[in-house]
Each structure stands twice: as structure tokens, then as C-alpha cells.
Amino acid sequence: MSDARPSSDGHDVTTLVLVGITAASVVAAVIGELLLRVGVPVIPAPIAVVDGAVAMFTLAAAVIRAATVRSRRENSVISKALERAAWGAGVFYIGIGLASIAEEWAEPGLAAGVEAVSRVVALPLVVMGVYGLCWPPRMSKAQARVLLADAMVGSLGLVVLWALVIFPQARQNSDQPGLATVSAAAMLVASVLLLILIGASRRRTVLPARQLWMIHGAIAVHLLAGVIEIAFASGGVTAVPVAIIGYVVGGGLFVLFSIQPSVQAETPAESRARELYASLVPLLPIPVASLALVATLVGDDTPPGPPQVLGGILLILLLIGVVVLRALASAELRRAARQREGAGLSMSTEEEWFQVLVGRTQDLTLVLHRDGTILYATPSVHRATGIGPDDMRGRLFASLLTPTPANETAVRELMTAADVRAGAPTDAEDLLLQGPGAGGREAEWRFTALVGLDIDGYLVHGRDVTDERRMSALLAQSATRDTLTGLHNRAGFLASTSERAGKRCVLVVNLRRFADLNDQFGHPMGDRVLRHVAEVLRDLPGPVSEPARLSADTFAVLVTGAVPDIEVVAAAASIREALGMFSLPDGRLLPLDVAAGYAVSEADDMQMGELLGRAEYAMARSRSLDRSPLVRFDPTLRLERDAAVTAEADLRSALRERSLVVRYQPIVRLTDGAVVAVEALVRRMRADGSLESPDVFIPLAEQLGLVDEVDYAVLRRSLSEMAELAALTRRRLPVSVNISASELDDGLEHRVLDALSEANWRPEHLVVEVTETALAARTDEASRLLRRLRTHGCRVAIDDFGTGYSSMASLVEMPVDILKIDASFVHRIAAGGRSLSVMRAIVEIGRSLNLKTVAEGLTTVEQADLLRGMGCDRGQGYLYAPPLSMEDLIDYLRPDQALMVME
């Protein structure tokens, strides 16, 4: 079979086509048959026969197709049973079609044989399939005894009916009486089995009542058609057997059953109708047999005498009395069983141990009768609903729930599922309680059919999940809402705006210096500012909607309109104006400034995530500009941002993978050229092996807040390598390491001491270099930190001296050992004039304060001679050596190449 192809109403197209062909074929055959009977042979008999056979063949295909489609759709416990029944019916229909053809063109005996063989092959498949579909999953011994009694009474009526009517008619109308008798006996057995199935349907089966009746109806129509064909069809040659019409109707009912919804609940009215149907129909053969008896007595050629008439009447009254008494007994048995269940349950629940067990449980536990009435409920149910025990017993379980069609359907489906699982609990179903004390509580319910007990019903277990569901709802909301401001978060903004059509624009604003505001005034005040921004965004007029908080200090809104650029400019101006000055509790006004960027959708189908990302690129550019103007997204912004991200990733990778390398530039004594120290200078190793200047990556490190990590990595590497050099040369050469302004914090002392300890390096051989600009910006704090380092033995140098604004007073107070004169002064001293005077003044300042002076950037002998003449102590630059790797430094320091002294 090919895969099902559903039509617009959900039914399989192939099945519908096959049913249509079947209907057309049988109609053509019936019309031809009728015209033949009235003597108007418009349609020849062979063609009518072929039409009938085609109807049977297509009916077989339709039944099998419909069953296969439903089986694939459901993949449930009834799938195999459904397919077995369908294949059995298909074999039977094919046999009927072949038999009608054989009867027209071959010997009549061959047609009867083909039909008999098809019945023999089809019957086991149909019986197994139908019983798998219609037999209840569980049944107590008492219920089985009642079913057996009903079946015996009904079978008695069928036997009488067959003996009086069917068997005689079958033998009379057939050329082969023996074969006709066997076929009639098979029909009797099938009818008895159908009565047993109908009686068993008093118990709920895997099928709801409506679908169950379709199956029963299909079987009944087939049996009736077969009986008519065997016992009442005319003996002459006919184009179409009368029974074919019945088979088509029965097959149509089976197809109708197969295309029903996979899940179909049974209503209370249907449940009551099913029980009444199952109680009365098995007894129906009794009155039918009685009528047959009367007809036989009346229709006999020999008039019956008074004794025969009286005996017949008494027999009829006896049979009717059996039916009435059986019906009354069944009702009494049901009432007695209900009373026994209630009494037995009451005695059990009144036991002291049971009261202790259930009195403390918080779970909701009930015992229900099969019709849904409550037999017992634990005290927790009374507490949850506010309904007392007297009012609870006998009440429908559905009455404890909020009265909605969905709840009623859910209860019926839970009962059906419990019957199908036969002792295993159902899947959980959430239903709302009602009652004086319920208060809209929600419980998770599971039903379990009571198997092997005297109670015919269900154990219902409920768990109050109200708080759990509320928490889940809050968590779900928190996934799309910012808890502080109540605005959308990023996910919520994207979800709420993704379906918007037309021209759209996203405006992203960022609170400038929000981190500083938090540090200065505290996080509670920062939260107040954020809520204030949220209110401003909510109150924006016109085409501005869906305000959202994307991150700690970044917000977004959606702007729509015919000309979004104009609308967004107005919105940004409104935001700046509304924020303006924020009033602090003490009456002071806090200025709030924002950076703002926006992006406009280029097409109606642009993804909102892409549009938001573009607006964030524009906002980032706004933050980087003075006065943070409103910036519209431009593709070059993405390129610049991507380049910055790549550069950041490369720098972080360099820190992680140790691709930052240290080069050492010798510092020499100008009087004799002896190497007295080295300065550690950082470089980044590119993939091709070349070195990148710190002028390229240090500004980025400062921007990203990574410069402290860079400095610490250089400090540790340089001390470690200098320790290796000392072990090799047996001399410790002082090393100068640069410290950035951002490192001048309380953690600097610990970092330096940790690095010294790790490398086993003596503090007096470490010179910490800090720029004059950094010292001038944080004089008091820097002085305190550097003084603490000096107490441990480290020395301190002011780097790039002459470029900052240090006063003589601050220099006197500063804990400094060395002045390093900036290279810009050294390069200009050869020209004389003011530069030469400034250099002499700096050297004099150093000498007067007892500070060593180091001239940076020496490139010529003339520069060295002038500085030596001024009294400058040391120099460094390409005149002596470029920054060297450790291997090159070792070669440089060999006695035949340089003089190395220790100070």
C-alpha cells in the first residue's frame, strides 16, 4: 500500500475513490437486476454480474485501505486487530465476487465451493480481528457469569429461529441442501458470537460506543445479508445475488468506522445507551423466535388444534417471561453490586489503620464506580473542595471539576484509557477543581481501572500542582520578560516582533556610564533608573511599541510607519528629552545620557534577529563617538565591528596560548657602556612568525580591559626568563617591567609578590615602570601603592618623563628611584636650543633628588656624548641594541661582546 493521502476533510482520498467505485458498480448492478426482473433487459445479465463482482472487489480494497490508514494513523493496541478484521472481510468480499462470476459462466457447484472456501478462510481472521476490537480488556467472574446467562438465553432463541425458519428455507431454496445447511449452521454460530460480543459491550471496551455500534452493525448487516442469500433468495437465475447489497452496506459501515477520529470520547448518554443496548439486544432473539413459532403454527396447512395453539401461546409467554425476568434480574444484580461495592468500601475505609494512612496524605485519592459516581474520597479531597463526605458520596466525579466540555471529555477519555491499560495508570491530565474550598486549584489526575476486585470502577489519584504550575508559568514568563522592568527581554522582543509585516525599524538605546552610576550611588538607585527608563519607553507615543530591555543598560523599541527614519528620529529625541535629569532622593538631579542607533528593514521578510543585530551595531558606533549622536546602520559598521571582534578574539587567544612574547632591550651605563639592566618589552607573535608592535594591540587591550592581564603575563614571563638567565650566567641582571595605569590598584602588590615568588626572583632586581601621565592622574593612590612595593625591595621608575605634568613638589613626595627621559627629547638635543636646555634641567632634577636618569631612544653617538656630558647616568636604544630575544640577549651579554656589571 502507498502512504495515505488525506483529503481536505482529513479522510484518505484513495479510500473515498474506492467507495465511490463500489457504490457506482452496485447501483448499476441493482438497476440491471431490476430491469431483468421486469422483462426489460437494457443491461445484459453478464454485465450486471460483472458490475456486482467489481463492487465486491473494490469494496474489499476500500475496507483494507481504510483499515491500513487508520492503523498507521493511530499505531495503537487496536491496529493489528483492525487489520486482521479488514483482511478477513476483504477475502470474503473477493470470494463473493468470484462466486457470482462462477455462477454466471461456470457450474453452480463451483460458485458454491468458491463462496464456501472464502467463508472458511475469512471467518478466523474476522473473528480474531473483531474480538480484538470489541472484547473488553477485563471482566470479573460475576460479569462473565451474567454474560454467559444472557448468551444462553439469546442462543436459545436463535436455535429456535434457525430450526423453524432458516434451516428449512435453506434446504428448500438450494440445489445442494447439505451445503446450504452447513452455510446456515455457520451463520448460526456467527450470530451467537455476535450476541456474545454485544453482551460483553456492557463493559467499556477500547472503542467508544459510536464506533462499537458501527462494528456491531457491520457484522449484523453481513449476517442478515448472508441469511437472506442462503434462505430467501429466489431459485431462478438472477444477475446479482440479493446479498451483495447487504455486503456493500456492511462494508460501508466498516469503512465509516475506520475513518473515525483516533481519539473519540464516550459521552455519559452514550455510556448509558451502551449498557442498555448490551442488556437488551442479546435477549432480542427470544421474541423473534416466538413470532416465528406463531407464524409456523398459523401458516401450517393442517389447522392446529386447541392443544397446539395453547401450547404455542404458553411457550411464547414462557419465552417472553424469561426475557422480562432476565432484564429485571440484571437490574437487580447491578443495584446489588453497587450496594455491595459501597458497603465493602465503607467497611474498609472505616478501619483505624486506613484512617491513619489516608488522613495525613496531601494527595487526592478517590474510588469511582464505572459510571463516574464517587464511592469514596480521602479527607484531602474534602479539604481541597470544601465538600463533606455525605455530599461527596454518590456525586459525579466530573462535578468536582470546572464545568467545561473539555473537562467532561477529558474525564471520559481517562476512563477509556484506564480500561485499555487494564490495571496500569493512565497518563496525567491537568484539570481544575471547583467547590467552596477549591479556589481554582489545579490537580494532575491519573485513572487506574480496578482489576480483580469486587469494585467495578476506577482508582483516581490526583496531585495538587497549582503552585508548581504557577511557578512554571512564572519561569516561562521570565524566559521572555525582564523581571526588574517588566519589559520584554531579548527573546521576548524577538518573539513579539517577528510576525510584524511591512516596513520595520528597531531603535536601540544604551545608558551611558551606567556602571559608574551603580558604583557611585549603589545598585538600588541603578534599579530605580532602569525602571524609570522602562516607563519612558512605555509612554512613547505613536508608532513606537514593544519596549524591551536587552541587557543591563541597553533597551530597544520597534518603530513602524510609512517613513521610519522620520519616526525613529522623533522617538530618539523624545527619549533623550524624557530622560533628561533624574531626580535623586536628596533632591539632586542626575543627568542621564544615551547612545542610540537604529536599523531599517530592507525587505518585508527580513528576520527580526538580523534587524536587531544591525541596530546594535549602530548603537555601538554611537557609544564610540563624542556626544553619542543617533546613528543609522551602515554595512561598513558591521565590517568594523567584525574586525574589532576578530581583534579581540586574537588578543584573548594570544593570552591563552602564550603567543605574547617578551623582548629585552639592554640599558647601559653611559660612562663605560656596561650593561646594568634590561627593559622587558612585549610583542605579539603573528601566525607567520613576525612580531606585532604593542602600539597595535595595547590600545585594544586597554579598551577591552585586558591590559592588566597583558602586564601580568609579561611580568611573570620576564621574571621567569631572567631567572633562567641568572642560572646560566650566575649573575642577576635587574629587569624593568611596565605597569599600566589601570593596574595601580590594591591587587598590584599581591600580583608582583606572587610573580617574584613563582620565579624565585629577588625584589631588588625588579624595576616597576609607571608613566608620568598615570602617576599625575592618580597621585595619592599611586604613591601609596608604589611605596608599599619599595618596602618589599622593588625599585620604581617614572617612564616617559617630560611628557606629563608632574610638579616638583609631587616628584619630591613620590617614591621614585629612576627617571626615564622620553625619547622625543633625546631626538631633539642635537639641534641645541630649548630641547638641550630642557634635557639639562631634567638631568639636574634627577641629580638633585638623588635619582638615576635613563635616556630612552638613543640612536647616535652624538646623542650619547651630549648626555654623558650633561651627567645623565644611563641610556638605551638602537645605538646599543634593539629589543632582543632571550637567546640573542645571552649572545649579547657574552664577555667578548659587552661588559655586564651589577649595581
PDB file of N, CA and C in Angstrom, residues 456-483:
ATOM      1  N   ASP A 456     -16.348  -2.464  40.646  1.00  0.00           N
ATOM      2  CA  ASP A 456     -16.292  -2.257  39.197  1.00  0.00           C
ATOM      3  C   ASP A 456     -16.141  -0.758  38.950  1.00  0.00           C
ATOM      4  N   GLY A 457     -14.925  -0.311  38.889  1.00  0.00           N
ATOM      5  CA  GLY A 457     -14.722   1.129  38.727  1.00  0.00           C
ATOM      6  C   GLY A 457     -13.262   1.481  38.589  1.00  0.00           C
ATOM      7  N   TYR A 458     -12.899   2.640  39.167  1.00  0.00           N
ATOM      8  CA  TYR A 458     -11.568   3.195  38.948  1.00  0.00           C
ATOM      9  C   TYR A 458     -11.000   3.760  40.238  1.00  0.00           C
ATOM     10  N   LEU A 459      -9.706   3.616  40.381  1.00  0.00           N
ATOM     11  CA  LEU A 459      -8.966   4.329  41.413  1.00  0.00           C
ATOM     12  C   LEU A 459      -8.417   5.599  40.774  1.00  0.00           C
ATOM     13  N   VAL A 460      -8.748   6.738  41.376  1.00  0.00           N
ATOM     14  CA  VAL A 460      -8.351   8.029  40.824  1.00  0.00           C
ATOM     15  C   VAL A 460      -7.356   8.672  41.775  1.00  0.00           C
ATOM     16  N   HIS A 461      -6.198   9.020  41.263  1.00  0.00           N
ATOM     17  CA  HIS A 461      -5.169   9.654  42.082  1.00  0.00           C
ATOM     18  C   HIS A 461      -4.884  11.047  41.520  1.00  0.00           C
ATOM     19  N   GLY A 462      -4.980  12.033  42.394  1.00  0.00           N
ATOM     20  CA  GLY A 462      -4.729  13.418  41.984  1.00  0.00           C
ATOM     21  C   GLY A 462      -3.626  14.041  42.819  1.00  0.00           C
ATOM     22  N   ARG A 463      -2.892  14.939  42.218  1.00  0.00           N
ATOM     23  CA  ARG A 463      -1.819  15.667  42.901  1.00  0.00           C
ATOM     24  C   ARG A 463      -2.003  17.145  42.635  1.00  0.00           C
ATOM     25  N   ASP A 464      -2.087  17.922  43.719  1.00  0.00           N
ATOM     26  CA  ASP A 464      -2.275  19.363  43.576  1.00  0.00           C
ATOM     27  C   ASP A 464      -1.008  19.965  42.980  1.00  0.00           C
ATOM     28  N   VAL A 465      -1.145  20.504  41.778  1.00  0.00           N
ATOM     29  CA  VAL A 465       0.011  21.059  41.067  1.00  0.00           C
ATOM     30  C   VAL A 465      -0.153  22.556  40.840  1.00  0.00           C
ATOM     31  N   THR A 466      -1.039  23.181  41.630  1.00  0.00           N
ATOM     32  CA  THR A 466      -1.312  24.602  41.416  1.00  0.00           C
ATOM     33  C   THR A 466      -0.045  25.431  41.549  1.00  0.00           C
ATOM     34  N   ASP A 467       0.656  25.257  42.688  1.00  0.00           N
ATOM     35  CA  ASP A 467       1.870  26.050  42.911  1.00  0.00           C
ATOM     36  C   ASP A 467       2.945  25.717  41.880  1.00  0.00           C
ATOM     37  N   GLU A 468       3.039  24.444  41.536  1.00  0.00           N
ATOM     38  CA  GLU A 468       4.028  24.022  40.544  1.00  0.00           C
ATOM     39  C   GLU A 468       3.753  24.651  39.190  1.00  0.00           C
ATOM     40  N   ARG A 469       2.464  24.669  38.803  1.00  0.00           N
ATOM     41  CA  ARG A 469       2.120  25.240  37.506  1.00  0.00           C
ATOM     42  C   ARG A 469       2.334  26.749  37.509  1.00  0.00           C
ATOM     43  N   ARG A 470       1.987  27.394  38.647  1.00  0.00           N
ATOM     44  CA  ARG A 470       2.212  28.838  38.729  1.00  0.00           C
ATOM     45  C   ARG A 470       3.689  29.163  38.611  1.00  0.00           C
ATOM     46  N   MET A 471       4.523  28.335  39.274  1.00  0.00           N
ATOM     47  CA  MET A 471       5.961  28.567  39.177  1.00  0.00           C
ATOM     48  C   MET A 471       6.442  28.350  37.744  1.00  0.00           C
ATOM     49  N   SER A 472       5.896  27.309  37.097  1.00  0.00           N
ATOM     50  CA  SER A 472       6.269  27.066  35.702  1.00  0.00           C
ATOM     51  C   SER A 472       5.864  28.237  34.820  1.00  0.00           C
ATOM     52  N   ALA A 473       4.659  28.788  35.108  1.00  0.00           N
ATOM     53  CA  ALA A 473       4.203  29.936  34.324  1.00  0.00           C
ATOM     54  C   ALA A 473       5.118  31.133  34.534  1.00  0.00           C
ATOM     55  N   LEU A 474       5.544  31.337  35.804  1.00  0.00           N
ATOM     56  CA  LEU A 474       6.458  32.447  36.085  1.00  0.00           C
ATOM     57  C   LEU A 474       7.796  32.241  35.378  1.00  0.00           C
ATOM     58  N   LEU A 475       8.270  30.988  35.395  1.00  0.00           N
ATOM     59  CA  LEU A 475       9.532  30.701  34.722  1.00  0.00           C
ATOM     60  C   LEU A 475       9.397  30.924  33.217  1.00  0.00           C
ATOM     61  N   ALA A 476       8.236  30.480  32.679  1.00  0.00           N
ATOM     62  CA  ALA A 476       8.011  30.686  31.249  1.00  0.00           C
ATOM     63  C   ALA A 476       7.967  32.172  30.916  1.00  0.00           C
ATOM     64  N   GLN A 477       7.324  32.942  31.830  1.00  0.00           N
ATOM     65  CA  GLN A 477       7.251  34.386  31.596  1.00  0.00           C
ATOM     66  C   GLN A 477       8.634  35.007  31.710  1.00  0.00           C
ATOM     67  N   SER A 478       9.418  34.508  32.705  1.00  0.00           N
ATOM     68  CA  SER A 478      10.755  35.077  32.872  1.00  0.00           C
ATOM     69  C   SER A 478      11.646  34.788  31.678  1.00  0.00           C
ATOM     70  N   ALA A 479      11.280  33.771  30.902  1.00  0.00           N
ATOM     71  CA  ALA A 479      12.061  33.472  29.700  1.00  0.00           C
ATOM     72  C   ALA A 479      11.876  34.543  28.639  1.00  0.00           C
ATOM     73  N   THR A 480      10.792  35.297  28.735  1.00  0.00           N
ATOM     74  CA  THR A 480      10.530  36.334  27.729  1.00  0.00           C
ATOM     75  C   THR A 480      10.347  37.719  28.344  1.00  0.00           C
ATOM     76  N   ARG A 481      10.409  37.833  29.674  1.00  0.00           N
ATOM     77  CA  ARG A 481      10.207  39.118  30.340  1.00  0.00           C
ATOM     78  C   ARG A 481      11.373  39.436  31.261  1.00  0.00           C
ATOM     79  N   ASP A 482      11.694  40.702  31.321  1.00  0.00           N
ATOM     80  CA  ASP A 482      12.695  41.181  32.267  1.00  0.00           C
ATOM     81  C   ASP A 482      12.016  41.396  33.615  1.00  0.00           C
ATOM     82  N   THR A 483      12.499  40.722  34.645  1.00  0.00           N
ATOM     83  CA  THR A 483      11.812  40.757  35.941  1.00  0.00           C
ATOM     84  C   THR A 483      11.893  42.115  36.620  1.00  0.00           C
TER      85      THR A 483
END
